[in-house]
Every structure is written in structure tokens, then in C-alpha cells.
């Protein structure tokens, strides 16, 4: 049986829709870089920061969204370690169910 492939954009859309439905404060956290034709590089957002940021019951919750075969970068792993060390929550989400389960297990969303 062939494994179902999910695109990162589809997973992200489902997560954003879920958070909206639940009334959870959140925003899409754009980060990355681009290079101008003259070679100048512009970076925006915190290096390694998650795709979606939420605040639930006063707790920072970062959600890094990946497609079926996606992998965390070293910068994302470092961000996760630092966030969790300070009491924040970090969810690596390959599906909407990963987010629903993680939030239910941590008792931040019912």
C-alpha cells in the first residue's frame, strides 16, 4: 500500500483553520531570506523559528509544519531546544492530527 503524501502547504492550511475554529490566538510566522539581483541578501524572521506561533493559556506554542518527507533544519532544532528550555511548547507537525493530539496531551486545548 502506497503512503499518502501530504504537502506542507496543505498541512499548514488545515492547522491554521483548526486554530481559527478553536479561537486560539495565532499567526503565520514568515521567515526566510531573499537575494537581490545585486547579490545583497535580506533575512527576515528569527532563524529557525516555527511556521506558526500561538499563545494558549499564556504559553508560547510554536508549530513547525512539515510535509510527509520534511526534516527539521539544525536551526529549527536549536530553536526548539531553546524554546522548550524556557517553558515554551514546540510541536513538529506532519499532520493536523499531530497538533490536535499534542495540544490535548498537554491539556492546553480541549
C-alpha positions as a printed NumPy array, in Angstrom:
array([[  0.   ,   0.   ,   0.   ],
       [  1.406,   3.394,  -1.012],
       [  1.898,   6.007,   1.714],
       [ -0.267,   9.111,   1.343],
       [  1.876,  12.163,   0.566],
       [  0.845,  15.428,   2.205],
       [  2.198,  18.769,   1.067],
       [  3.437,  21.17 ,   3.725],
       [  1.069,  23.876,   2.457],
       [ -1.943,  21.555,   2.871],
       [ -0.95 ,  20.578,   6.408],
       [ -0.347,  24.219,   7.304],
       [ -3.735,  25.312,   5.945],
       [ -5.509,  22.611,   7.969],
       [ -3.669,  23.671,  11.141],
       [ -4.453,  27.362,  10.623],
       [ -8.118,  26.519,  10.009],
       [ -8.218,  24.394,  13.189],
       [ -6.66 ,  27.129,  15.321],
       [ -9.15 ,  29.65 ,  13.933],
       [-12.052,  27.287,  14.62 ],
       [-10.881,  26.802,  18.218],
       [-10.477,  30.566,  18.745],
       [ -6.785,  30.228,  19.531],
       [ -4.633,  33.349,  19.128],
       [ -2.104,  32.578,  16.409],
       [ -0.246,  33.969,  13.444],
       [  1.69 ,  32.66 ,  10.487],
       [  5.324,  33.398,  11.206],
       [  7.079,  34.225,   7.962],
       [ 10.837,  33.834,   7.99 ],
       [ 13.484,  33.264,   5.386],
       [ 15.718,  35.194,   3.044],
       [ 15.979,  36.528,  -0.471],
       [ 18.81 ,  37.842,  -2.575],
       [ 18.571,  40.908,  -4.767],
       [ 19.976,  40.917,  -8.286],
       [ 22.994,  42.852,  -6.972],
       [ 23.72 ,  39.97 ,  -4.579],
       [ 22.588,  41.658,  -1.354],
       [ 20.975,  39.123,   0.983],
       [ 17.981,  40.094,   3.133],
       [ 16.874,  37.914,   6.061],
       [ 13.549,  38.229,   7.845],
       [ 12.178,  36.5  ,  10.906],
       [ 14.13 ,  34.714,  13.629],
       [ 16.43 ,  31.995,  12.327],
       [ 14.844,  28.582,  12.913],
       [ 11.579,  29.991,  14.243],
       [  8.416,  27.903,  13.746],
       [  5.904,  28.393,  10.934],
       [  3.008,  29.159,  13.272],
       [  3.095,  30.91 ,  16.647],
       [  0.256,  30.585,  19.177],
       [ -0.344,  31.761,  22.701],
       [ -2.554,  29.351,  24.592],
       [ -3.389,  29.992,  28.259],
       [ -0.369,  32.272,  28.441],
       [  2.036,  29.713,  26.968],
       [  4.035,  30.271,  23.785],
       [  3.375,  27.374,  21.413],
       [  5.437,  27.105,  18.233],
       [  4.284,  24.813,  15.443],
       [  6.801,  23.774,  12.797],
       [  4.94 ,  22.332,   9.817],
       [  6.451,  19.71 ,   7.544],
       [  5.209,  17.772,   4.556],
       [  5.422,  13.999,   4.527],
       [  9.172,  13.854,   3.858],
       [ 10.159,  17.153,   5.517],
       [ 13.011,  17.378,   8.019],
       [ 13.906,  19.951,  10.669],
       [ 16.951,  22.071,   9.948],
       [ 19.703,  22.428,  12.543],
       [ 18.489,  25.998,  13.203],
       [ 14.952,  24.722,  13.828],
       [ 16.235,  22.068,  16.236],
       [ 18.207,  24.728,  18.119],
       [ 15.138,  26.994,  18.312],
       [ 13.097,  24.059,  19.654],
       [ 15.657,  23.289,  22.37 ],
       [ 15.844,  26.929,  23.449],
       [ 12.07 ,  27.402,  23.464],
       [ 11.42 ,  24.257,  25.473],
       [ 14.215,  25.127,  27.931],
       [ 12.341,  28.372,  28.685],
       [  8.992,  26.614,  29.221],
       [  7.5  ,  27.059,  25.771],
       [  5.894,  24.277,  23.773],
       [  7.107,  23.19 ,  20.338],
       [  5.139,  20.929,  18.02 ],
       [  6.696,  19.307,  14.954],
       [  3.619,  18.697,  12.815],
       [  3.431,  16.368,   9.83 ],
       [ -0.386,  16.42 ,  10.048],
       [ -3.292,  18.246,  11.655],
       [ -3.741,  15.242,  13.956],
       [ -0.247,  15.776,  15.396],
       [ -1.312,  19.265,  16.522],
       [ -4.689,  18.152,  17.891],
       [ -3.046,  15.295,  19.826],
       [ -0.158,  17.406,  21.171],
       [ -2.478,  20.148,  22.403],
       [ -4.848,  17.637,  24.011],
       [ -1.995,  15.743,  25.705],
       [ -0.568,  18.937,  27.132],
       [ -4.039,  19.978,  28.343],
       [ -3.834,  23.375,  26.653],
       [ -6.839,  22.723,  24.394],
       [ -9.876,  20.519,  24.993]])
